[in-house]
Amino acid sequence: MTTVLVADDSETILLLMRTRLELAGYEVETAADGQEVTERVPIGGDGPDILLLDAMMPRKSGIDALRELRAAGVDTPALIVSAHHDPNDVDAPTDLEISGYVTKPIDFDLLLGAVAELTEKPG
Amino acid sequence: MLTALTVVGVGHFIDQRQDYETSLEASYQREMLARAELNAGQHPAAARLAIVTEEANREHLRDSISDNTRDTVILVGAGLLAGLIGALLLFTGLIVAMRRPLERLVDAAGRLAAGDRSARVEVGGLAETAALGKAFNEMAAELELEASQRDRLDRMKDEFVLTASHELRSPLTSVQGFAELLMMDRDSLTPRQVETVEIILDNCRHLARLLNDLLDLARSDAGRLTIRPRPTEPAPLIEDVVRTMRAQTERSDQTLTEKIGPNLPPIEVEPDRIRQVLVNLITNAHEYAPEKASIEVSARVADGGVEIDVTDDGPGIPPAQLEHIFERFVRGDAGLTQRVGGTGLGLAISKSLVELHGGAIAVDSEVGRGSTFRVTLPLAAPGAVEAPAPAPPAIAERPR
């Protein structure tokens, strides 16, 4: 079963994401901030198939968590959820292999489509 | 100084002349006395001598007076000349003394008017120019203080809007997301409940649009609304927007057509931003025009650019509103806006975006006939090859 790790500091959003993803047939893990994300994703091990990280969270942001994971060699696909993302924002990191940005309010048709596409097992 | 010396000199000459005249008078008296003595036959020799002496004496005095007059004339002439030269020197000196400070003042005023709030002048020179310089500096300092306070308030406002727009998105996501969840179970809902949830969803979309628009405006105000123009073929862009919007217009039985001139040259724009402008304009036409109205998007080469027009045969805009149509929160007729879902920000944002591209936006409208919004966009540099679009993110925001 495909596992999605969702990180957001809002419990309501986590509940919403979990519900929609589980309805679509995914197994869902949740984290309340970036710190929990880095603790839950094993280095080189059998981790989640895709990360859905909120860009802004207390303690550690989704971007910072992803930066640590990438530095440790984790290449799990990641989608960044941000309140607003302007593709022209100069501070958007380009070196973190971010598969895409999801803006709030979340369009779940687009989100579920992207998750399906990114977690398709080759062959 | 010289004039004063002249006056003293002339005074001296006048005194001297009076002395001469007094002496002349005395000499004449003495001669008269001598002549009387002579007539009386007393001391004829002495009297004759006295007469001759006094005559010679008076001759000498008359010479002196004539010299005195000549000297006075020379002195007065010299004095006048000296005064004239003095005045000329004084005037030149004044001009020189005032010119530098005045030039500096004019220069500083120019810089201040051009927006350099730190423009100040060096206070100096004559008392008058120094006072002027001081007054200017005080005014400039006051302006600078006011401007910096205004800047600070503007920044606070921009930050507030950015933060508010950010913070409101999470609860909005929840409301919309859970309403959508309810709708996934619509078979178990009563028709009344379905209608209720649909209203919630409609308003969520409206709120999301408002937040996006506010965010764009705040970015624009903060100078953070940036574009990355690239050579873009206008025809496919317009066709794509029209195709996307047709679903909406067909619901109101409106016809949405395109009329694109042949061989349109590439324009220098960021396609997503121009798409946003065209969607705004078509959405306005769609929302304000009645059912069965027609909306036409046309494009042609004009004025060194490409002009894209969005024309509708809707109710038109009254002249009083037309002037303010591109301002924020200005919306059409209140009766119409009851059913129109706009935010009142679309045209303000469209104007910012078009102008950011170096283009222009204008409107013609006649009540009862309809409106035409004209967007002119700059051409791409000749010979520029259409750059491949940057790799799109996996999930792009849907066209608004």
Coordinates of C-alpha atoms in Angstrom, one line a residue:
Chain A
M1 CA 0.0 0.0 0.0
T2 CA 1.2 3.5 -0.8
T3 CA 2.0 5.6 2.2
V4 CA 1.8 9.3 2.3
L5 CA 3.3 11.4 5.1
V6 CA 1.4 14.6 5.6
A7 CA 2.8 17.4 7.7
D8 CA 0.7 20.4 8.8
D9 CA 0.5 22.4 12.0
S10 CA -3.3 22.5 11.8
E11 CA -5.1 19.4 13.1
T12 CA -8.1 20.2 11.0
I13 CA -6.1 20.3 7.8
L14 CA -4.4 17.0 8.8
L15 CA -7.8 15.4 9.4
L16 CA -9.1 16.7 6.1
M17 CA -6.0 15.4 4.2
R18 CA -6.1 12.1 6.0
T19 CA -9.8 11.6 5.1
R20 CA -9.4 12.5 1.5
L21 CA -6.2 10.5 1.0
E22 CA -7.6 7.4 2.8
L23 CA -10.8 7.6 0.7
A24 CA -8.5 7.5 -2.3
G25 CA -6.9 4.4 -0.9
Y26 CA -3.6 5.6 0.6
E27 CA -2.2 4.9 4.0
V28 CA -1.6 8.1 5.8
E29 CA 0.9 9.2 8.4
T30 CA 0.8 12.6 9.9
A31 CA 3.3 15.0 11.5
A32 CA 2.7 18.3 13.3
D33 CA 5.9 20.0 12.2
G34 CA 9.1 19.6 10.3
Q35 CA 10.9 18.2 13.3
E36 CA 8.5 15.3 13.4
V37 CA 9.0 14.8 9.7
T38 CA 12.7 14.4 10.0
E39 CA 12.2 11.9 12.9
R40 CA 9.7 9.8 11.0
V41 CA 11.5 9.5 7.7
P42 CA 14.3 6.8 8.1
I43 CA 17.5 7.5 6.3
G44 CA 18.0 5.0 3.5
G45 CA 15.2 2.9 4.9
D46 CA 11.6 2.0 4.2
G47 CA 9.9 5.3 4.5
P48 CA 6.7 6.9 3.1
D49 CA 6.3 6.9 -0.6
I50 CA 5.6 10.6 -0.8
L51 CA 5.8 13.7 1.4
L52 CA 3.2 16.4 1.6
L53 CA 4.8 19.2 3.6
D54 CA 3.3 22.5 4.7
A55 CA 5.8 25.2 3.8
M56 CA 5.3 27.1 7.1
M57 CA 5.2 25.3 10.4
P58 CA 6.4 26.2 13.8
R59 CA 9.7 24.7 15.1
K60 CA 10.8 23.5 11.6
S61 CA 9.3 24.4 8.3
G62 CA 8.5 21.9 5.6
I63 CA 11.2 23.4 3.4
D64 CA 13.9 23.1 6.2
A65 CA 12.8 19.5 6.9
L66 CA 13.1 18.6 3.3
R67 CA 16.5 20.3 3.1
E68 CA 17.8 18.1 5.9
L69 CA 16.3 14.9 4.3
R70 CA 17.8 15.8 0.9
A71 CA 21.2 16.4 2.5
A72 CA 20.9 12.9 4.1
G73 CA 20.2 11.4 0.7
V74 CA 16.5 10.8 1.0
D75 CA 15.0 11.2 -2.5
T76 CA 11.3 10.6 -1.6
P77 CA 9.1 12.8 -3.9
A78 CA 7.8 15.8 -2.1
L79 CA 5.0 18.2 -2.6
I80 CA 5.0 21.5 -0.8
V81 CA 1.7 22.9 0.5
S82 CA 1.9 26.6 0.9
A83 CA -0.7 29.2 1.7
H84 CA 0.3 31.0 -1.4
H85 CA 3.0 30.3 -3.9
D86 CA 4.1 32.7 -6.5
P87 CA 6.3 30.7 -9.0
N88 CA 8.2 33.9 -9.4
D89 CA 9.2 34.2 -5.7
V90 CA 12.9 34.4 -5.8
D91 CA 13.3 32.6 -2.5
A92 CA 11.6 29.4 -3.7
P93 CA 14.4 26.8 -3.4
T94 CA 15.3 25.1 -6.6
D95 CA 17.8 22.6 -5.3
L96 CA 15.5 20.5 -3.2
E97 CA 13.8 18.4 -6.0
I98 CA 10.4 19.7 -5.1
S99 CA 7.9 17.8 -7.3
G100 CA 5.3 20.6 -7.1
Y101 CA 3.5 23.2 -5.1
V102 CA 0.0 22.9 -3.7
T103 CA -1.8 26.1 -2.9
K104 CA -4.5 26.6 -0.3
P105 CA -7.4 26.3 -0.5
I106 CA -6.4 22.9 -1.8
D107 CA -7.8 21.6 -5.0
F108 CA -8.1 17.9 -4.1
D109 CA -8.6 16.7 -7.7
L110 CA -5.3 18.2 -8.6
L111 CA -3.6 17.1 -5.4
L112 CA -4.8 13.5 -5.7
G113 CA -3.8 13.4 -9.4
A114 CA -0.3 14.5 -8.6
V115 CA 0.1 12.1 -5.7
A116 CA -1.1 9.2 -7.9
E117 CA 1.3 10.3 -10.7
L118 CA 4.3 10.7 -8.3
T119 CA 3.8 7.4 -6.5
E120 CA 3.2 5.2 -9.6
K121 CA 5.6 2.3 -9.3
P122 CA 7.6 1.9 -12.4
G123 CA 6.5 -1.2 -14.4
Chain B
M1 CA 31.7 106.1 1.3
L2 CA 32.9 108.0 -1.8
T3 CA 29.5 109.7 -2.0
A4 CA 29.9 110.8 1.6
L5 CA 33.4 112.2 0.8
T6 CA 31.9 114.0 -2.2
V7 CA 29.2 115.6 0.0
V8 CA 31.8 116.7 2.6
G9 CA 34.0 118.1 -0.3
V10 CA 31.1 120.0 -1.9
G11 CA 30.1 121.4 1.6
H12 CA 33.7 122.6 2.1
F13 CA 33.7 124.3 -1.4
I14 CA 30.4 126.0 -0.6
D15 CA 31.8 127.3 2.7
Q16 CA 34.9 128.5 0.9
R17 CA 32.8 130.3 -1.7
Q18 CA 30.7 132.0 1.0
D19 CA 34.0 133.2 2.6
Y20 CA 35.1 134.5 -0.8
E21 CA 31.8 136.3 -1.3
T22 CA 31.9 137.8 2.2
S23 CA 35.5 139.1 1.4
L24 CA 34.2 140.4 -2.0
E25 CA 31.4 142.3 -0.3
A26 CA 33.9 143.7 2.4
S27 CA 36.3 144.7 -0.4
Y28 CA 33.5 146.5 -2.2
Q29 CA 32.4 148.3 1.0
R30 CA 36.0 149.4 1.5
E31 CA 36.3 150.7 -2.1
M32 CA 33.0 152.6 -1.7
L33 CA 34.4 154.2 1.5
A34 CA 37.6 155.2 -0.3
R35 CA 35.6 156.6 -3.2
A36 CA 33.5 158.7 -0.8
E37 CA 36.7 160.0 0.8
L38 CA 38.1 160.8 -2.7
N39 CA 34.9 162.7 -3.6
A40 CA 35.1 164.6 -0.3
G41 CA 38.7 165.5 -1.2
Q42 CA 40.1 163.8 1.9
H43 CA 43.5 161.9 1.6
P44 CA 43.2 161.7 -2.3
A45 CA 46.4 159.7 -2.7
A46 CA 45.6 157.1 0.0
A47 CA 42.0 156.8 -1.3
R48 CA 43.1 156.1 -4.9
L49 CA 45.6 153.6 -3.6
A50 CA 42.8 151.9 -1.6
I51 CA 40.5 151.9 -4.7
V52 CA 43.2 150.3 -6.9
T53 CA 44.1 147.8 -4.2
E54 CA 40.5 146.8 -3.5
E55 CA 39.9 146.4 -7.3
A56 CA 42.9 144.1 -7.6
N57 CA 41.8 142.3 -4.5
R58 CA 38.3 141.7 -5.9
E59 CA 39.8 140.5 -9.2
H60 CA 41.8 138.0 -7.3
L61 CA 38.7 136.9 -5.3
R62 CA 36.6 136.5 -8.5
D63 CA 39.3 134.2 -9.9
S64 CA 39.2 132.2 -6.7
I65 CA 35.4 131.9 -7.0
S66 CA 35.6 130.8 -10.6
D67 CA 38.3 128.2 -9.6
N68 CA 36.1 127.2 -6.7
T69 CA 33.1 126.7 -9.1
R70 CA 35.2 124.6 -11.5
D71 CA 36.5 122.5 -8.6
T72 CA 33.0 122.0 -7.3
V73 CA 31.7 120.8 -10.7
I74 CA 34.7 118.4 -11.0
L75 CA 34.2 117.1 -7.5
V76 CA 30.4 116.6 -8.1
G77 CA 31.2 114.8 -11.4
A78 CA 33.8 112.6 -9.8
G79 CA 31.4 111.9 -6.9
L80 CA 28.6 110.9 -9.3
L81 CA 30.9 108.7 -11.3
A82 CA 32.3 107.1 -8.1
G83 CA 28.8 106.6 -6.8
L84 CA 27.8 104.9 -10.0
I85 CA 30.8 102.6 -10.0
G86 CA 30.1 101.9 -6.3
A87 CA 26.5 101.0 -7.0
L88 CA 27.5 98.8 -9.9
L89 CA 30.1 97.0 -7.7
L90 CA 27.6 96.7 -4.9
F91 CA 24.9 95.3 -7.3
T92 CA 27.4 92.8 -8.8
G93 CA 28.5 91.8 -5.4
L94 CA 24.9 91.2 -4.3
I95 CA 24.2 89.1 -7.4
V96 CA 27.3 87.0 -6.9
A97 CA 26.5 86.6 -3.2
M98 CA 22.9 85.5 -3.9
R99 CA 23.4 83.5 -7.0
R100 CA 25.3 80.5 -5.5
P101 CA 22.9 80.0 -2.6
L102 CA 19.9 80.4 -4.9
E103 CA 21.3 78.0 -7.5
R104 CA 21.8 75.5 -4.7
L105 CA 18.3 76.1 -3.5
V106 CA 16.8 75.5 -7.0
D107 CA 18.9 72.4 -7.3
A108 CA 17.8 71.0 -4.0
A109 CA 14.1 71.9 -4.7
G110 CA 14.4 70.0 -8.0
R111 CA 15.9 66.9 -6.2
L112 CA 13.2 67.1 -3.5
A113 CA 10.5 67.3 -6.2
A114 CA 12.0 64.3 -7.9
G115 CA 11.6 62.3 -4.7
D116 CA 15.0 62.7 -3.1
R117 CA 13.7 63.3 0.4
S118 CA 17.2 63.8 1.8
A119 CA 17.8 66.9 -0.4
R120 CA 19.1 69.8 1.8
V121 CA 20.9 73.1 1.1
E122 CA 24.0 74.5 2.7
V123 CA 22.8 77.4 4.7
G124 CA 25.0 80.5 4.2
G125 CA 25.5 83.7 2.2
L126 CA 23.4 86.8 2.8
A127 CA 20.9 86.9 5.6
E128 CA 18.0 86.6 3.2
T129 CA 19.3 83.6 1.3
A130 CA 20.4 82.0 4.6
A131 CA 16.9 82.4 6.0
L132 CA 15.5 80.9 2.7
G133 CA 17.9 78.0 2.9
K134 CA 17.0 77.3 6.5
A135 CA 13.2 77.5 5.8
F136 CA 13.8 75.1 2.9
N137 CA 15.7 72.6 5.0
E138 CA 13.0 72.7 7.7
M139 CA 10.3 72.0 5.1
A140 CA 12.4 69.2 3.6
A141 CA 12.9 67.6 7.0
E142 CA 9.2 67.8 7.7
L143 CA 8.4 66.2 4.4
E144 CA 11.0 63.5 5.0
L145 CA 9.5 62.7 8.4
E146 CA 6.0 62.5 7.0
A147 CA 7.1 60.4 4.0
S148 CA 8.9 57.9 6.3
Q149 CA 5.9 57.6 8.5
R150 CA 3.7 57.1 5.5
D151 CA 6.2 54.4 4.2
R152 CA 6.1 52.7 7.5
L153 CA 2.3 52.6 7.5
D154 CA 2.3 51.4 3.9
R155 CA 4.7 48.6 4.8
M156 CA 2.6 47.7 7.9
K157 CA -0.5 47.6 5.7
D158 CA 1.2 45.4 3.0
E159 CA 2.5 43.1 5.7
F160 CA -0.9 42.9 7.3
V161 CA -2.6 42.0 4.0
L162 CA 0.1 39.4 3.2
T163 CA -0.2 37.9 6.7
A164 CA -4.0 38.0 6.7
S165 CA -4.3 36.5 3.3
H166 CA -1.9 33.8 4.4
E167 CA -3.6 33.1 7.7
L168 CA -7.1 33.0 6.3
R169 CA -6.2 30.3 3.8
S170 CA -5.9 27.5 6.3
P171 CA -9.4 27.9 7.8
L172 CA -10.8 28.4 4.3
T173 CA -9.1 25.2 3.2
S174 CA -10.8 23.4 6.0
V175 CA -14.3 24.8 5.4
Q176 CA -14.0 24.2 1.6
G177 CA -12.4 20.7 2.1
F178 CA -15.0 19.5 4.6
A179 CA -17.9 20.9 2.5
E180 CA -16.5 19.0 -0.5
L181 CA -16.3 15.9 1.7
L182 CA -20.0 16.3 2.5
M183 CA -20.8 16.6 -1.2
M184 CA -19.0 13.3 -1.9
D185 CA -21.8 11.8 0.1
R186 CA -24.5 13.8 -1.7
D187 CA -26.7 10.8 -2.3
S188 CA -27.4 10.6 1.5
L189 CA -28.1 14.4 1.7
T190 CA -31.6 15.9 1.2
P191 CA -31.9 18.4 -1.7
R192 CA -32.0 21.2 0.8
Q193 CA -28.7 20.1 2.4
V194 CA -27.1 19.8 -1.1
E195 CA -28.2 23.3 -1.8
T196 CA -26.8 24.5 1.5
V197 CA -23.4 22.9 0.9
E198 CA -23.3 24.3 -2.6
I199 CA -23.8 27.8 -1.2
I200 CA -21.0 27.2 1.3
L201 CA -18.7 26.1 -1.6
D202 CA -19.7 29.0 -3.8
N203 CA -18.7 31.4 -1.0
C204 CA -15.5 29.5 -0.4
R205 CA -14.5 30.0 -4.0
H206 CA -15.4 33.7 -3.8
L207 CA -13.4 34.1 -0.6
A208 CA -10.4 32.3 -2.3
R209 CA -10.6 34.7 -5.2
L210 CA -10.8 37.7 -2.9
L211 CA -7.7 36.4 -1.0
N212 CA -5.8 35.9 -4.3
D213 CA -6.7 39.4 -5.5
L214 CA -5.8 41.0 -2.2
L215 CA -2.5 39.2 -2.2
D216 CA -1.7 40.3 -5.8
L217 CA -2.6 43.9 -4.9
A218 CA -0.5 43.9 -1.7
R219 CA 2.4 42.4 -3.7
S220 CA 1.9 45.1 -6.3
D221 CA 1.9 47.9 -3.7
A222 CA 5.0 46.4 -2.0
G223 CA 6.7 46.3 -5.4
R224 CA 6.8 42.5 -5.1
L225 CA 4.5 41.7 -7.9
T226 CA 7.0 40.5 -10.4
I227 CA 6.7 39.1 -13.9
R228 CA 9.0 37.1 -16.1
P229 CA 8.0 38.1 -19.6
R230 CA 9.1 36.0 -22.5
P231 CA 8.3 36.0 -26.2
T232 CA 4.8 34.5 -26.5
E233 CA 2.5 33.7 -29.4
P234 CA -0.7 35.7 -28.6
A235 CA -3.1 33.6 -30.7
P236 CA -2.8 30.2 -28.8
L237 CA -2.9 32.1 -25.5
I238 CA -6.2 33.8 -26.4
E239 CA -7.7 30.7 -27.8
D240 CA -6.8 28.8 -24.7
V241 CA -8.5 31.4 -22.4
V242 CA -11.6 31.5 -24.6
R243 CA -11.9 27.7 -24.5
T244 CA -11.6 27.7 -20.7
M245 CA -14.1 30.4 -20.2
R246 CA -16.7 29.0 -22.6
A247 CA -18.0 26.6 -20.0
Q248 CA -19.0 29.5 -17.8
T249 CA -20.5 31.7 -20.6
E250 CA -22.5 28.8 -22.0
R251 CA -24.2 28.3 -18.7
S252 CA -25.8 31.8 -19.2
D253 CA -26.5 31.1 -22.9
Q254 CA -24.0 33.8 -23.8
T255 CA -21.9 33.5 -26.9
L256 CA -18.1 33.8 -26.5
T257 CA -16.3 34.2 -29.8
E258 CA -12.7 35.1 -30.8
K259 CA -11.6 37.1 -33.8
I260 CA -7.8 36.9 -34.0
G261 CA -6.1 38.9 -36.8
P262 CA -3.7 37.0 -39.1
N263 CA 0.0 36.8 -38.5
L264 CA 0.1 38.3 -35.0
P265 CA 3.7 38.8 -33.9
P266 CA 4.9 37.3 -30.6
I267 CA 4.4 39.5 -27.6
E268 CA 6.8 39.9 -24.6
V269 CA 4.6 38.8 -21.7
E270 CA 4.3 36.3 -18.9
P271 CA 1.6 34.1 -20.3
D272 CA 0.0 33.2 -16.9
R273 CA -0.4 36.8 -16.0
I274 CA -1.9 37.8 -19.3
R275 CA -4.2 34.8 -19.0
Q276 CA -5.2 36.2 -15.6
V277 CA -6.0 39.6 -17.1
L278 CA -8.1 38.1 -19.9
V279 CA -9.9 35.8 -17.5
N280 CA -10.7 38.9 -15.4
L281 CA -12.0 40.8 -18.4
I282 CA -14.1 38.0 -19.8
T283 CA -15.4 37.1 -16.3
N284 CA -16.6 40.7 -15.9
A285 CA -18.3 40.7 -19.3
H286 CA -19.9 37.4 -18.4
E287 CA -21.1 38.5 -15.0
Y288 CA -22.4 41.9 -15.9
A289 CA -24.0 41.1 -19.3
P290 CA -27.4 39.5 -19.3
E291 CA -28.2 36.0 -20.6
K292 CA -27.9 35.5 -24.3
A293 CA -25.4 38.4 -24.5
S294 CA -22.4 38.1 -26.8
I295 CA -18.8 38.5 -25.8
E296 CA -16.0 38.8 -28.4
V297 CA -12.3 38.6 -27.8
S298 CA -10.4 40.1 -30.7
A299 CA -6.7 40.7 -31.4
R300 CA -4.8 42.7 -33.9
V301 CA -1.5 44.5 -34.4
A302 CA -1.8 48.1 -33.2
D303 CA 0.6 50.9 -32.2
G304 CA 3.8 48.9 -32.1
G305 CA 2.1 46.2 -30.0
V306 CA -0.8 43.8 -30.0
E307 CA -4.2 45.0 -28.9
I308 CA -6.5 42.5 -27.4
D309 CA -10.1 43.7 -27.0
V310 CA -12.8 42.2 -24.9
T311 CA -16.2 43.5 -26.1
D312 CA -19.6 42.8 -24.8
D313 CA -23.1 44.0 -25.7
G314 CA -24.1 44.2 -22.0
P315 CA -25.6 47.1 -20.1
G316 CA -22.5 49.4 -20.5
I317 CA -20.9 51.5 -17.8
P318 CA -22.3 55.0 -16.9
P319 CA -19.7 57.8 -17.4
A320 CA -19.5 58.6 -13.7
Q321 CA -18.4 55.0 -13.0
L322 CA -16.2 54.8 -16.0
E323 CA -13.6 57.2 -14.6
H324 CA -13.1 55.1 -11.5
I325 CA -13.4 51.7 -13.1
F326 CA -9.8 50.7 -12.6
E327 CA -9.8 51.7 -8.9
R328 CA -10.0 49.2 -6.1
F329 CA -13.3 48.0 -4.8
V330 CA -15.1 49.9 -7.6
R331 CA -17.8 47.7 -8.9
G332 CA -20.6 48.0 -11.3
D333 CA -24.2 49.0 -10.6
A334 CA -25.3 47.9 -7.1
G335 CA -28.4 46.2 -8.4
L336 CA -26.3 44.1 -10.7
T337 CA -23.6 43.2 -8.1
Q338 CA -26.2 41.3 -6.1
R339 CA -25.8 38.5 -8.5
V340 CA -22.2 39.3 -9.6
G341 CA -19.6 37.5 -7.6
G342 CA -16.6 39.8 -8.3
T343 CA -14.3 41.2 -5.7
G344 CA -14.0 44.7 -7.1
L345 CA -10.3 44.1 -7.4
G346 CA -10.0 42.4 -10.8
L347 CA -9.6 45.5 -12.9
A348 CA -7.2 47.2 -10.5
I349 CA -5.1 44.0 -10.6
S350 CA -5.4 43.8 -14.4
K351 CA -4.2 47.4 -14.7
S352 CA -1.2 46.7 -12.4
L353 CA -0.3 43.6 -14.4
V354 CA -0.7 45.1 -17.8
E355 CA 1.4 48.2 -16.8
L356 CA 4.0 45.9 -15.3
H357 CA 4.4 44.5 -18.8
G358 CA 4.8 48.0 -20.2
G359 CA 1.4 47.8 -21.8
A360 CA -1.8 49.8 -21.4
I361 CA -5.4 49.1 -20.6
A362 CA -8.4 51.3 -21.5
V363 CA -12.1 51.1 -21.7
D364 CA -14.8 52.4 -24.0
S365 CA -18.4 52.0 -22.9
E366 CA -21.8 53.3 -23.7
V367 CA -24.9 52.7 -21.5
G368 CA -27.3 50.3 -23.3
R369 CA -24.7 49.4 -26.0
G370 CA -21.9 47.6 -24.2
S371 CA -18.3 47.9 -23.3
T372 CA -14.9 47.3 -24.8
F373 CA -11.8 46.8 -22.7
R374 CA -8.6 47.3 -24.7
V375 CA -5.3 45.8 -23.6
T376 CA -2.2 46.7 -25.5
L377 CA 0.9 44.6 -25.0
P378 CA 4.4 45.1 -26.2
L379 CA 5.9 43.1 -29.0
A380 CA 8.8 40.7 -28.4
A381 CA 12.1 41.8 -29.7
P382 CA 12.3 41.0 -33.5
G383 CA 14.0 37.7 -34.1
A384 CA 13.4 36.5 -30.6
V385 CA 12.7 32.8 -30.5
E386 CA 9.9 31.7 -28.4
A387 CA 11.5 30.4 -25.3
P388 CA 10.3 27.0 -24.0
A389 CA 8.1 27.5 -20.9
P390 CA 9.9 26.7 -17.7
A391 CA 9.1 23.2 -16.5
P392 CA 5.7 23.6 -14.9
P393 CA 5.2 22.5 -11.3
A394 CA 3.3 19.3 -10.9
I395 CA 0.4 21.2 -9.6
A396 CA -0.3 24.6 -11.0
E397 CA -2.9 26.9 -9.6
R398 CA -6.0 26.7 -11.7
P399 CA -6.7 29.7 -13.8
R400 CA -8.6 32.1 -11.7

